[in-house]
């Protein structure tokens, strides 16, 4: 009597309810925690304009799955929209905030595990001057806690703000490779 409804609930097949499997339910719980941590960083990088939220209702009702899509809440105009509607620079900031939120959540819940090194590969070229400053400030906050943050970039303004650099230069000529030097 009770085993069949329990099975249907765990598999997301209970009649009259959202089709959320037990696995998705657990993922949604962790995802909400990651988003809360990510929003702390995103608020700083966007001057309080955006928060990332987990979509409650699927855009495509035919799909039948819910729970792991992201929307963005724009506090400037009070609207909620799909995260893919953000500009390139805004998407970079949201992506960076999510990566940092994930790292924070792993550290908080992994019982002594510390993530001391992080590499950020590009995306800075899509930011305007103010956004670049806010992203740099966020990354500099990470280094104050004895974390190593490696940034891979060609943006001159960013290069000028980084104290310790490994510069990789291509050596001209076929098959010559490249050369790395410390600056």
N, CA, C and O of each residue as an XYZ file, in Angstrom:
732
protein
N       0.812     -1.193      0.000
C       0.000      0.000      0.000
C       0.862      1.266      0.000
O       0.564      2.196     -0.749
N       1.887      1.329      0.788
C       2.690      2.535      0.885
C       3.895      2.515     -0.035
O       4.427      3.576     -0.360
N       4.344      1.340     -0.466
C       5.552      1.224     -1.278
C       5.364      1.801     -2.686
O       6.275      2.446     -3.207
N       4.217      1.586     -3.302
C       3.962      2.083     -4.652
C       3.951      3.618     -4.689
O       4.631      4.190     -5.541
N       3.209      4.322     -3.799
C       3.274      5.787     -3.810
C       4.681      6.317     -3.502
O       5.100      7.322     -4.077
N       5.409      5.653     -2.604
C       6.775      6.066     -2.295
C       7.659      5.940     -3.531
O       8.453      6.835     -3.820
N       7.528      4.849     -4.251
C       8.297      4.646     -5.481
C       7.946      5.712     -6.518
O       8.832      6.277     -7.161
N       6.658      5.980     -6.676
C       6.238      7.006     -7.636
C       6.761      8.386     -7.251
O       7.158      9.167     -8.117
N       6.763      8.686     -5.958
C       7.294      9.969     -5.485
C       8.780     10.071     -5.766
O       9.242     11.076     -6.307
N       9.534      9.045     -5.405
C      10.993      9.052     -5.587
C      11.387      9.115     -7.058
O      12.451      9.641     -7.386
N      10.561      8.596     -7.936
C      10.860      8.597     -9.365
C      10.199      9.746    -10.115
O      10.335      9.849    -11.334
N       9.485     10.608     -9.399
C       8.846     11.755    -10.039
C       7.644     11.393    -10.872
O       7.342     12.066    -11.858
N       6.955     10.339    -10.490
C       5.811      9.871    -11.274
C       4.496      9.901    -10.512
O       3.543      9.233    -10.912
N       4.421     10.663     -9.421
C       3.207     10.719     -8.628
C       2.174     11.567     -9.352
O       2.447     12.714     -9.706
N       1.011     11.019     -9.571
C      -0.053     11.689    -10.308
C      -0.455     12.992     -9.631
O      -0.652     13.035     -8.416
N      -0.576     14.052    -10.420
C      -1.012     15.346     -9.920
C       0.099     16.181     -9.311
O      -0.171     17.274     -8.813
N       1.328     15.714     -9.331
C       2.457     16.445     -8.763
C       3.476     16.754     -9.857
O       3.460     16.147    -10.928
N       4.374     17.720     -9.568
C       5.458     18.003    -10.497
C       6.302     16.756    -10.671
O       6.458     15.969     -9.737
N       6.842     16.578    -11.859
C       7.642     15.403    -12.156
C       9.087     15.642    -11.728
O       9.956     15.940    -12.548
N       9.323     15.505    -10.421
C      10.647     15.720     -9.854
C      11.095     14.411     -9.212
O      10.478     13.936     -8.258
N      12.153     13.841     -9.732
C      12.687     12.614     -9.134
C      13.386     12.961     -7.825
O      13.706     14.122     -7.572
N      13.618     11.955     -7.001
C      14.317     12.167     -5.741
C      15.708     12.738     -5.995
O      16.154     13.629     -5.273
N      16.387     12.237     -7.005
C      17.723     12.726     -7.348
C      17.687     14.216     -7.693
O      18.538     14.980     -7.237
N      16.707     14.628     -8.495
C      16.566     16.039     -8.858
C      16.228     16.880     -7.641
O      16.709     18.005     -7.510
N      15.399     16.342     -6.745
C      15.042     17.056     -5.517
C      16.287     17.358     -4.683
O      16.448     18.472     -4.185
N      17.162     16.371     -4.533
C      18.396     16.565     -3.772
C      19.289     17.573     -4.490
O      19.871     18.447     -3.849
N      19.402     17.460     -5.813
C      20.204     18.405     -6.582
C      19.667     19.827     -6.427
O      20.443     20.775     -6.307
N      18.342     19.977     -6.430
C      17.724     21.293     -6.258
C      18.107     21.895     -4.912
O      18.370     23.094     -4.822
N      18.141     21.083     -3.877
C      18.501     21.554     -2.551
C      19.929     22.087     -2.530
O      20.177     23.178     -2.017
N      20.870     21.323     -3.086
C      22.260     21.785     -3.154
C      22.397     22.998     -4.071
O      23.158     23.923     -3.786
N      21.654     22.980     -5.168
C      21.713     24.085     -6.123
C      21.267     25.391     -5.480
O      21.865     26.438     -5.731
N      20.222     25.344     -4.651
C      19.761     26.543     -3.945
C      20.863     27.084     -3.037
O      21.046     28.298     -2.945
N      21.597     26.199     -2.368
C      22.685     26.631     -1.497
C      23.806     27.273     -2.307
O      24.376     28.283     -1.896
N      24.115     26.690     -3.449
C      25.155     27.250     -4.323
C      24.725     28.632     -4.816
O      25.526     29.566     -4.834
N      23.460     28.757     -5.216
C      22.958     30.043     -5.705
C      23.007     31.111     -4.617
O      23.342     32.261     -4.900
N      22.676     30.748     -3.374
C      22.752     31.736     -2.279
C      24.184     32.257     -2.136
O      24.397     33.459     -1.971
N      25.154     31.358     -2.200
C      26.556     31.772     -2.079
C      27.006     32.555     -3.317
O      27.749     33.530     -3.199
N      26.560     32.131     -4.494
C      26.920     32.826     -5.733
C      26.370     34.245     -5.744
O      27.022     35.164     -6.239
N      25.177     34.423     -5.200
C      24.555     35.749     -5.217
C      25.295     36.760     -4.354
O      25.221     37.962     -4.612
N      26.005     36.294     -3.336
C      26.825     37.205     -2.538
C      27.882     37.843     -3.448
O      28.116     39.050     -3.389
N      28.511     37.024     -4.282
C      29.541     37.524     -5.207
C      28.913     38.340     -6.343
O      29.421     39.401     -6.704
N      27.800     37.836     -6.905
C      27.170     38.518     -8.037
C      26.650     39.893     -7.633
O      26.729     40.841     -8.414
N      26.121     40.007     -6.425
C      25.659     41.313     -5.944
C      26.797     42.324     -5.974
O      26.609     43.470     -6.382
N      27.985     41.891     -5.536
C      29.132     42.794     -5.521
C      29.562     43.160     -6.935
O      29.858     44.321     -7.219
N      29.594     42.164     -7.826
C      30.066     42.413     -9.194
C      29.086     43.219    -10.031
O      29.489     43.847    -11.011
N      27.803     43.217     -9.666
C      26.806     43.936    -10.470
C      26.250     45.156     -9.752
O      25.257     45.735    -10.193
N      26.875     45.548     -8.659
C      26.388     46.715     -7.928
C      24.977     46.524     -7.399
O      24.213     47.485     -7.301
N      24.628     45.301     -7.060
C      23.313     45.008     -6.494
C      22.203     44.815     -7.511
O      21.038     44.698     -7.132
N      22.538     44.778     -8.795
C      21.481     44.689     -9.804
C      20.876     43.294     -9.929
O      19.660     43.168    -10.080
N      21.705     42.233     -9.869
C      21.199     40.909    -10.205
C      21.306     39.904     -9.063
O      22.212     39.971     -8.233
N      20.360     38.977     -9.045
C      20.408     37.753     -8.259
C      20.058     36.606     -9.187
O      19.212     36.742    -10.072
N      20.713     35.483     -8.979
C      20.378     34.274     -9.713
C      19.367     33.487     -8.896
O      19.535     33.317     -7.689
N      18.316     33.006     -9.553
C      17.294     32.228     -8.858
C      17.005     30.964     -9.649
O      17.104     30.933    -10.876
N      16.647     29.928     -8.913
C      16.279     28.676     -9.572
C      14.867     28.821    -10.115
O      13.959     29.249     -9.403
N      14.689     28.464    -11.375
C      13.377     28.579    -12.014
C      12.417     27.583    -11.372
O      12.727     26.399    -11.236
N      11.252     28.081    -10.983
C      10.251     27.231    -10.352
C       9.402     26.532    -11.404
O       9.155     25.331    -11.297
N       8.957     27.255    -12.406
C       8.133     26.680    -13.470
C       8.966     26.557    -14.736
O       9.641     27.514    -15.116
N       8.937     25.413    -15.395
C       9.703     25.288    -16.637
C       9.111     26.168    -17.729
O       7.894     26.333    -17.813
N       9.987     26.736    -18.572
C       9.502     27.527    -19.706
C       8.759     26.646    -20.676
O       7.764     27.064    -21.267
N       9.232     25.435    -20.844
C       8.625     24.503    -21.775
C       7.853     23.460    -20.971
O       8.435     22.476    -20.514
N       6.563     23.665    -20.798
C       5.741     22.756    -19.993
C       5.715     21.338    -20.557
O       5.456     20.386    -19.821
N       5.981     21.187    -21.856
C       5.983     19.866    -22.483
C       7.111     19.004    -21.925
O       7.007     17.778    -21.885
N       8.164     19.642    -21.507
C       9.359     18.937    -21.078
C       9.094     18.075    -19.855
O       9.608     16.960    -19.765
N       8.302     18.569    -18.913
C       7.932     17.787    -17.760
C       8.977     17.734    -16.664
O       8.713     17.136    -15.621
N      10.137     18.319    -16.838
C      11.172     18.352    -15.803
C      11.321     19.776    -15.305
O      11.259     20.727    -16.085
N      11.517     19.920    -14.010
C      11.685     21.233    -13.401
C      12.822     21.182    -12.400
O      13.260     20.108    -11.988
N      13.299     22.369    -12.012
C      14.140     22.434    -10.847
C      15.566     22.853    -10.999
O      16.153     23.303    -10.015
N      16.187     22.741    -12.179
C      17.608     23.033    -12.269
C      17.947     24.100    -13.302
O      19.108     24.236    -13.687
N      16.961     24.853    -13.751
C      17.208     25.969    -14.663
C      17.382     27.246    -13.846
O      16.862     27.360    -12.736
N      18.120     28.207    -14.407
C      18.394     29.456    -13.695
C      17.736     30.619    -14.414
O      17.755     30.710    -15.641
N      17.156     31.501    -13.624
C      16.677     32.791    -14.094
C      17.463     33.864    -13.361
O      18.156     33.591    -12.381
N      17.344     35.081    -13.853
C      18.003     36.210    -13.206
C      16.930     37.201    -12.773
O      16.036     37.550    -13.545
N      17.036     37.642    -11.536
C      16.145     38.669    -11.001
C      16.879     39.988    -11.114
O      17.945     40.170    -10.525
N      16.304     40.910    -11.876
C      16.887     42.236    -12.077
C      16.238     43.191    -11.078
O      15.075     43.562    -11.234
N      16.986     43.584    -10.062
C      16.450     44.447     -9.015
C      16.220     45.878     -9.500
O      15.489     46.629     -8.855
N      16.825     46.271    -10.618
C      16.642     47.629    -11.123
C      15.249     47.835    -11.693
O      14.657     48.902    -11.527
N      14.714     46.800    -12.376
C      13.379     46.962    -12.953
C      12.368     45.952    -12.421
O      11.215     45.946    -12.854
N      12.787     45.098    -11.486
C      11.868     44.167    -10.838
C      11.426     42.993    -11.689
O      10.437     42.336    -11.361
N      12.140     42.711    -12.785
C      11.731     41.618    -13.657
C      12.592     40.375    -13.422
O      13.716     40.447    -12.925
N      12.019     39.247    -13.797
C      12.736     37.969    -13.789
C      12.750     37.463    -15.215
O      11.729     37.468    -15.904
N      13.936     37.020    -15.655
C      14.073     36.561    -17.038
C      15.099     35.446    -17.099
O      15.850     35.238    -16.146
N      15.137     34.714    -18.231
C      16.124     33.634    -18.361
C      17.545     34.178    -18.297
O      17.822     35.266    -18.801
N      18.435     33.425    -17.683
C      19.813     33.870    -17.523
C      20.501     34.050    -18.874
O      21.429     34.851    -18.985
N      20.066     33.324    -19.898
C      20.698     33.464    -21.215
C      20.343     34.775    -21.902
O      20.830     35.043    -23.001
N      19.495     35.607    -21.270
C      19.183     36.926    -21.830
C      20.187     37.987    -21.372
O      20.113     39.135    -21.809
N      21.123     37.613    -20.496
C      22.152     38.556    -20.052
C      23.129     38.838    -21.184
O      23.307     38.014    -22.082
N      23.755     39.996    -21.135
C      24.781     40.331    -22.131
C      26.005     39.460    -21.883
O      26.081     38.764    -20.870
N      26.960     39.497    -22.805
C      28.168     38.690    -22.668
C      28.923     38.969    -21.385
O      29.344     38.037    -20.700
N      29.102     40.234    -21.050
C      29.795     40.594    -19.822
C      29.023     40.182    -18.582
O      29.609     39.729    -17.599
N      27.705     40.340    -18.630
C      26.872     39.931    -17.505
C      26.882     38.413    -17.339
O      26.881     37.906    -16.217
N      26.893     37.694    -18.459
C      26.968     36.231    -18.385
C      28.287     35.787    -17.776
O      28.325     34.821    -17.014
N      29.375     36.488    -18.107
C      30.668     36.164    -17.521
C      30.618     36.341    -16.008
O      31.091     35.481    -15.265
N      30.044     37.455    -15.548
C      29.961     37.699    -14.109
C      29.095     36.648    -13.424
O      29.432     36.179    -12.337
N      27.979     36.275    -14.053
C      27.114     35.241    -13.481
C      27.848     33.901    -13.420
O      27.744     33.177    -12.430
N      28.586     33.576    -14.475
C      29.345     32.329    -14.514
C      30.436     32.319    -13.446
O      30.630     31.312    -12.765
N      31.141     33.424    -13.298
C      32.181     33.532    -12.280
C      31.566     33.409    -10.887
O      32.107     32.715    -10.026
N      30.443     34.077    -10.667
C      29.767     33.999     -9.368
C      29.338     32.564     -9.066
O      29.460     32.111     -7.928
N      28.836     31.845    -10.074
C      28.444     30.447     -9.872
C      29.642     29.573     -9.528
O      29.557     28.723     -8.642
N      30.751     29.777    -10.219
C      31.956     29.001     -9.922
C      32.426     29.262     -8.497
O      32.796     28.331     -7.782
N      32.412     30.521     -8.086
C      32.828     30.863     -6.729
C      31.831     30.336     -5.699
O      32.230     29.876     -4.629
N      30.546     30.400     -6.014
C      29.519     29.860     -5.117
C      29.658     28.360     -4.942
O      29.492     27.841     -3.838
N      29.964     27.656     -6.034
C      30.186     26.209     -5.966
C      31.400     25.903     -5.098
O      31.350     25.008     -4.253
N      32.485     26.636     -5.299
C      33.693     26.426     -4.486
C      33.400     26.696     -3.013
O      33.845     25.943     -2.147
N      32.656     27.762     -2.721
C      32.309     28.080     -1.339
C      31.454     26.979     -0.714
O      31.668     26.604      0.438
N      30.495     26.468     -1.466
C      29.609     25.424     -0.941
C      30.370     24.119     -0.716
O      30.137     23.429      0.277
N      31.266     23.780     -1.621
C      32.070     22.569     -1.435
C      32.898     22.687     -0.168
O      32.956     21.748      0.627
N      33.537     23.829      0.026
C      34.338     24.032      1.232
C      33.492     23.964      2.491
O      33.916     23.398      3.498
N      32.306     24.535      2.441
C      31.448     24.587      3.620
C      30.884     23.223      3.991
O      30.650     22.950      5.168
N      30.663     22.367      3.007
C      29.986     21.106      3.296
C      30.889     19.877      3.202
O      30.429     18.761      3.442
N      32.158     20.061      2.860
C      33.020     18.897      2.637
C      33.889     18.542      3.835
O      34.811     17.738      3.700
N      33.625     19.112      4.989
C      34.325     18.714      6.193
C      35.835     18.851      6.134
O      36.553     17.852      6.181
N      36.317     20.069      6.033
C      37.754     20.297      6.075
C      38.428     20.411      4.724
O      39.619     20.715      4.660
N      37.704     20.176      3.645
C      38.295     20.332      2.317
C      38.431     21.816      2.022
O      37.481     22.582      2.188
N      39.623     22.218      1.581
C      39.846     23.611      1.208
C      40.212     23.675     -0.267
O      41.034     22.896     -0.750
N      39.604     24.597     -0.961
C      39.940     24.846     -2.354
C      40.799     26.105     -2.378
O      40.284     27.222     -2.311
N      42.108     25.914     -2.476
C      43.027     27.032     -2.355
C      43.484     27.608     -3.685
O      44.147     28.644     -3.709
N      43.144     26.961     -4.786
C      43.603     27.422     -6.094
C      42.430     27.459     -7.062
O      41.602     26.549     -7.098
N      42.380     28.520     -7.840
C      41.309     28.665     -8.837
C      41.888     29.354    -10.061
O      42.649     30.314     -9.938
N      41.530     28.865    -11.240
C      41.944     29.497    -12.488
C      40.715     30.005    -13.219
O      39.715     29.297    -13.347
N      40.800     31.234    -13.694
C      39.729     31.854    -14.453
C      40.267     32.079    -15.857
O      41.260     32.782    -16.044
N      39.608     31.481    -16.840
C      40.076     31.553    -18.217
C      39.216     32.509    -19.022
O      38.080     32.201    -19.380
N      39.774     33.663    -19.296
C      39.179     34.682    -20.171
C      37.821     35.178    -19.708
O      37.419     34.964    -18.564
N      37.132     35.835    -20.606
C      35.854     36.447    -20.302
C      35.988     37.907    -19.899
O      35.025     38.667    -20.000
N      37.168     38.308    -19.445
C      37.357     39.673    -18.979
C      37.238     40.685    -20.114
O      36.871     41.836    -19.879
N      37.542     40.273    -21.334
C      37.452     41.164    -22.482
C      36.031     41.600    -22.785
O      35.825     42.587    -23.490
N      35.042     40.877    -22.261
C      33.642     41.221    -22.512
C      33.101     42.218    -21.495
O      31.940     42.619    -21.577
N      33.940     42.625    -20.531
C      33.471     43.517    -19.470
C      33.796     44.977    -19.776
O      34.849     45.286    -20.334
N      32.875     45.873    -19.402
C      33.180     47.302    -19.494
C      34.088     47.668    -18.331
O      34.329     46.835    -17.457
N      34.595     48.889    -18.300
C      35.564     49.311    -17.291
C      35.093     49.116    -15.858
O      35.831     48.585    -15.028
N      33.870     49.542    -15.562
C      33.351     49.416    -14.194
C      33.172     47.953    -13.811
O      33.512     47.553    -12.698
N      32.636     47.150    -14.738
C      32.441     45.723    -14.472
C      33.764     45.020    -14.251
O      33.872     44.138    -13.398
N      34.774     45.410    -15.020
C      36.106     44.829    -14.856
C      36.644     45.128    -13.455
O      37.218     44.254    -12.806
N      36.455     46.366    -12.993
C      36.914     46.745    -11.648
C      36.226     45.902    -10.574
O      36.871     45.446     -9.629
N      34.915     45.698    -10.721
C      34.168     44.912     -9.735
C      34.590     43.441     -9.755
O      34.682     42.809     -8.703
N      34.847     42.896    -10.947
C      35.304     41.504    -11.049
C      36.690     41.347    -10.427
O      36.947     40.374     -9.719
N      37.573     42.293    -10.689
C      38.916     42.249    -10.113
C      38.845     42.337     -8.592
O      39.550     41.610     -7.893
N      37.999     43.221     -8.081
C      37.854     43.351     -6.622
C      37.364     42.051     -6.005
O      37.821     41.660     -4.931
N      36.440     41.381     -6.675
C      35.934     40.098     -6.176
C      37.043     39.059     -6.130
O      37.167     38.324     -5.151
N      37.851     38.996     -7.184
C      38.954     38.034     -7.212
C      40.042     38.395     -6.207
O      40.658     37.507     -5.618
N      40.284     39.686     -6.004
C      41.272     40.106     -5.008
C      40.816     39.744     -3.599
O      41.644     39.424     -2.745
N      39.515     39.791     -3.346
C      38.993     39.366     -2.045
C      39.334     37.899     -1.781
O      39.598     37.513     -0.643
N      39.328     37.092     -2.828
C      39.659     35.672     -2.676
C      41.109     35.482     -2.259
O      41.412     34.596     -1.460
N      42.005     36.301     -2.790
C      43.428     36.126     -2.493
C      43.769     36.536     -1.067
O      44.806     36.127     -0.545
N      42.924     37.330     -0.429
C      43.171     37.730      0.958
C      43.047     36.556      1.915
O      43.600     36.593      3.015
N      42.333     35.521      1.513
C      42.186     34.331      2.348
C      43.213     33.269      1.998
O      42.944     32.079      2.164
N      44.384     33.671      1.515
C      45.465     32.749      1.143
C      45.080     31.792      0.022
O      45.561     30.660     -0.022
N      44.229     32.234     -0.868
C      43.907     31.455     -2.058
C      44.747     31.959     -3.220
O      45.071     33.144     -3.306
N      45.090     31.049     -4.101
C      45.797     31.407     -5.324
C      44.762     31.496     -6.437
O      44.026     30.543     -6.694
N      44.715     32.645     -7.090
C      43.791     32.837     -8.204
C      44.620     33.081     -9.450
O      45.312     34.094     -9.556
N      44.550     32.157    -10.387
C      45.236     32.308    -11.662
C      44.268     32.850    -12.693
O      43.166     32.326    -12.854
N      44.676     33.896    -13.388
C      43.815     34.524    -14.391
C      44.502     34.410    -15.741
O      45.654     34.815    -15.898
N      43.801     33.867    -16.698
C      44.323     33.749    -18.055
C      43.636     34.830    -18.871
O      42.424     34.778    -19.081
N      44.412     35.823    -19.336
C      43.794     36.958    -19.998
C      44.766     37.686    -20.920
O      45.984     37.598    -20.765
N      44.201     38.399    -21.871
C      44.974     39.274    -22.754
C      44.591     40.743    -22.543
O      45.098     41.613    -23.252
N      43.715     41.033    -21.592
C      43.223     42.384    -21.347
C      44.313     43.190    -20.644
O      44.714     42.851    -19.531
N      44.800     44.269    -21.297
C      45.910     45.063    -20.773
C      45.628     45.648    -19.392
O      46.493     45.612    -18.516
N      44.432     46.184    -19.192
C      44.112     46.784    -17.896
C      44.204     45.745    -16.774
O      44.637     46.054    -15.664
N      43.797     44.528    -17.074
C      43.889     43.456    -16.090
C      45.341     43.076    -15.849
O      45.752     42.876    -14.706
N      46.120     42.977    -16.923
C      47.540     42.643    -16.784
C      48.258     43.664    -15.912
O      49.127     43.295    -15.123
N      47.912     44.935    -16.041
C      48.563     45.993    -15.271
C      48.224     45.935    -13.783
O      48.947     46.508    -12.968
N      47.145     45.258    -13.415
C      46.726     45.182    -12.016
C      47.210     43.925    -11.308
O      47.019     43.785    -10.100
N      47.833     43.011    -12.044
C      48.289     41.741    -11.474
C      49.773     41.856    -11.146
O      50.589     42.147    -12.020
N      50.115     41.627     -9.889
C      51.502     41.765     -9.449
C      52.406     40.656     -9.983
O      53.462     40.937    -10.550
N      52.005     39.419     -9.808
C      52.832     38.281    -10.201
C      52.236     37.661    -11.451
O      51.072     37.262    -11.465
N      53.044     37.585    -12.502
C      52.540     37.091    -13.782
C      53.473     36.050    -14.369
O      54.689     36.099    -14.183
N      52.883     35.118    -15.075
C      53.619     34.218    -15.951
C      53.184     34.600    -17.363
O      52.031     34.397    -17.744
N      54.110     35.149    -18.125
C      53.790     35.600    -19.480
C      54.255     34.512    -20.445
O      55.413     34.098    -20.423
N      53.339     34.061    -21.284
C      53.654     33.049    -22.290
C      53.661     33.735    -23.639
O      52.678     34.359    -24.039
N      54.784     33.614    -24.340
C      54.931     34.246    -25.648
C      55.245     33.172    -26.683
O      56.037     32.262    -26.440
N      54.619     33.298    -27.820
C      54.851     32.381    -28.917
C      56.181     32.726    -29.588
O      56.463     33.893    -29.860
N      56.981     31.717    -29.848
C      58.241     31.924    -30.553
C      57.975     31.790    -32.045
O      57.415     30.792    -32.501
N      58.383     32.811    -32.804
C      58.113     32.817    -34.242
C      58.928     31.738    -34.939
O      60.072     31.466    -34.575
N      58.332     31.149    -35.918
C      58.989     30.094    -36.684
C      58.226     28.792    -36.521
O      57.654     28.514    -35.467
N      58.229     28.028    -37.547
C      57.486     26.762    -37.554
C      58.064     25.800    -36.520
O      59.269     25.552    -36.478
N      57.173     25.267    -35.690
C      57.565     24.256    -34.711
C      58.400     24.762    -33.557
O      58.977     23.956    -32.827
N      58.487     26.061    -33.365
C      59.350     26.614    -32.313
C      58.658     26.607    -30.937
O      59.352     26.641    -29.921
N      57.326     26.564    -30.870
C      56.613     26.515    -29.599
C      56.446     27.871    -28.953
O      56.178     28.869    -29.621
N      56.611     27.892    -27.631
C      56.419     29.125    -26.890
C      57.407     29.186    -25.719
O      58.091     28.212    -25.404
N      57.456     30.346    -25.099
C      58.376     30.593    -24.001
C      57.603     31.239    -22.852
O      56.801     32.147    -23.070
N      57.847     30.764    -21.620
C      57.193     31.347    -20.449
C      58.244     32.052    -19.609
O      59.363     31.567    -19.444
N      57.853     33.226    -19.073
C      58.760     33.951    -18.190
C      57.945     34.566    -17.055
O      56.771     34.900    -17.219
N      58.595     34.708    -15.898
C      57.975     35.339    -14.733
C      58.180     36.840    -14.798
O      59.263     37.311    -15.145
N      57.154     37.582    -14.471
C      57.231     39.040    -14.455
C      56.909     39.517    -13.046
O      56.912     40.720    -12.786
